[in-house]
Amino acid sequence: MAVTLSLFAGAGAQFFDNNGVPLAGGLIYTYAAGTTTPAVTYTSYTGLTLHTNPIVLDSAGRVPSGGEIWLLVGQSYKFIVKTSVNVLVAT
């Protein structure tokens, strides 16, 4: 299994709400592109440890577990970003 670093939320990405405030506790849902089927992501290049789905952002609006999202090579993804209270920020 080969994985690649996400261009959407690669190393050290930080997310903000629509007012420019770090998205503390924000949620990143990952789906197979064009569907509502959840898609797996990984915490590192080894592809051994799965992220939760949704990925819960830390208090600074960053991805936990090293700040990286790794994706399966050949899989197309859809990302949905919401606030901690499930308000849509971006798709």
Coordinates of C-alpha atoms in Angstrom, one line a residue:
M1 CA 0.0 0.0 0.0
A2 CA 1.4 3.4 -1.0
V3 CA 0.4 6.7 0.6
T4 CA 1.1 10.3 -0.3
L5 CA 1.0 13.5 1.8
S6 CA -2.2 15.4 1.3
L7 CA -2.0 18.7 -0.6
F8 CA -5.1 19.9 1.3
A9 CA -3.8 19.3 4.8
G10 CA -0.2 18.3 4.5
A11 CA 2.5 18.9 7.1
G12 CA 1.6 21.6 9.7
A13 CA -1.5 22.9 8.0
Q14 CA -3.6 25.2 10.2
F15 CA -7.4 25.7 9.7
F16 CA -9.4 28.9 10.6
D17 CA -13.1 29.8 10.8
N18 CA -14.6 32.4 8.6
N19 CA -13.5 35.1 11.0
G20 CA -9.8 34.1 10.8
V21 CA -9.8 32.4 14.3
P22 CA -8.0 29.1 14.6
L23 CA -10.5 26.3 14.2
A24 CA -10.1 24.8 17.7
G25 CA -11.8 21.4 17.9
G26 CA -12.8 21.7 14.2
L27 CA -13.7 18.6 12.2
I28 CA -12.3 17.3 9.0
Y29 CA -14.4 14.6 7.3
T30 CA -12.9 12.6 4.5
Y31 CA -14.9 10.8 1.8
A32 CA -14.3 9.1 -1.5
A33 CA -14.7 11.9 -4.0
G34 CA -18.2 12.3 -5.3
T35 CA -19.7 10.1 -2.6
T36 CA -20.7 10.0 1.0
T37 CA -18.6 6.9 1.6
P38 CA -16.0 7.6 4.4
A39 CA -12.4 7.3 3.2
V40 CA -9.4 6.4 5.3
T41 CA -6.5 8.6 6.0
Y42 CA -3.3 8.0 7.8
T43 CA -1.1 9.8 10.4
S44 CA 2.2 9.1 8.7
Y45 CA 4.0 7.9 5.6
T46 CA 4.0 4.3 6.9
G47 CA 0.3 4.0 6.3
L48 CA -0.1 2.0 9.5
T49 CA -2.1 4.3 11.8
L50 CA -5.5 5.5 10.8
H51 CA -6.8 9.0 11.6
T52 CA -10.3 9.1 13.1
N53 CA -13.0 10.2 10.7
P54 CA -13.7 13.0 11.4
I55 CA -10.2 14.2 12.3
V56 CA -10.6 16.5 15.3
L57 CA -8.3 19.5 15.1
D58 CA -6.3 20.6 18.2
S59 CA -6.7 23.9 20.0
A60 CA -4.6 25.7 17.4
G61 CA -6.7 24.4 14.5
R62 CA -4.0 21.9 13.5
V63 CA -4.2 18.2 12.7
P64 CA -3.1 16.1 15.7
S65 CA -0.6 13.2 15.6
G66 CA 2.2 15.1 13.9
G67 CA 0.1 17.5 11.9
E68 CA 0.0 15.4 8.7
I69 CA -2.7 13.7 6.7
W70 CA -1.6 10.9 4.4
L71 CA -3.8 9.5 1.6
L72 CA -3.9 6.3 -0.4
V73 CA -2.3 6.7 -3.8
G74 CA -4.9 6.4 -6.5
Q75 CA -7.8 7.3 -4.3
S76 CA -9.6 10.6 -4.9
Y77 CA -10.8 12.3 -1.8
K78 CA -13.5 14.9 -0.7
F79 CA -12.7 16.9 2.4
I80 CA -15.4 18.6 4.5
V81 CA -14.3 21.1 7.2
K82 CA -16.7 22.0 10.0
T83 CA -16.5 23.8 13.3
S84 CA -16.6 22.0 16.6
V85 CA -20.4 22.4 16.6
N86 CA -20.7 20.9 13.1
V87 CA -21.2 24.2 11.1
L88 CA -19.8 23.9 7.6
V89 CA -16.7 26.0 6.9
A90 CA -15.6 24.5 3.5
T91 CA -15.9 21.5 1.2

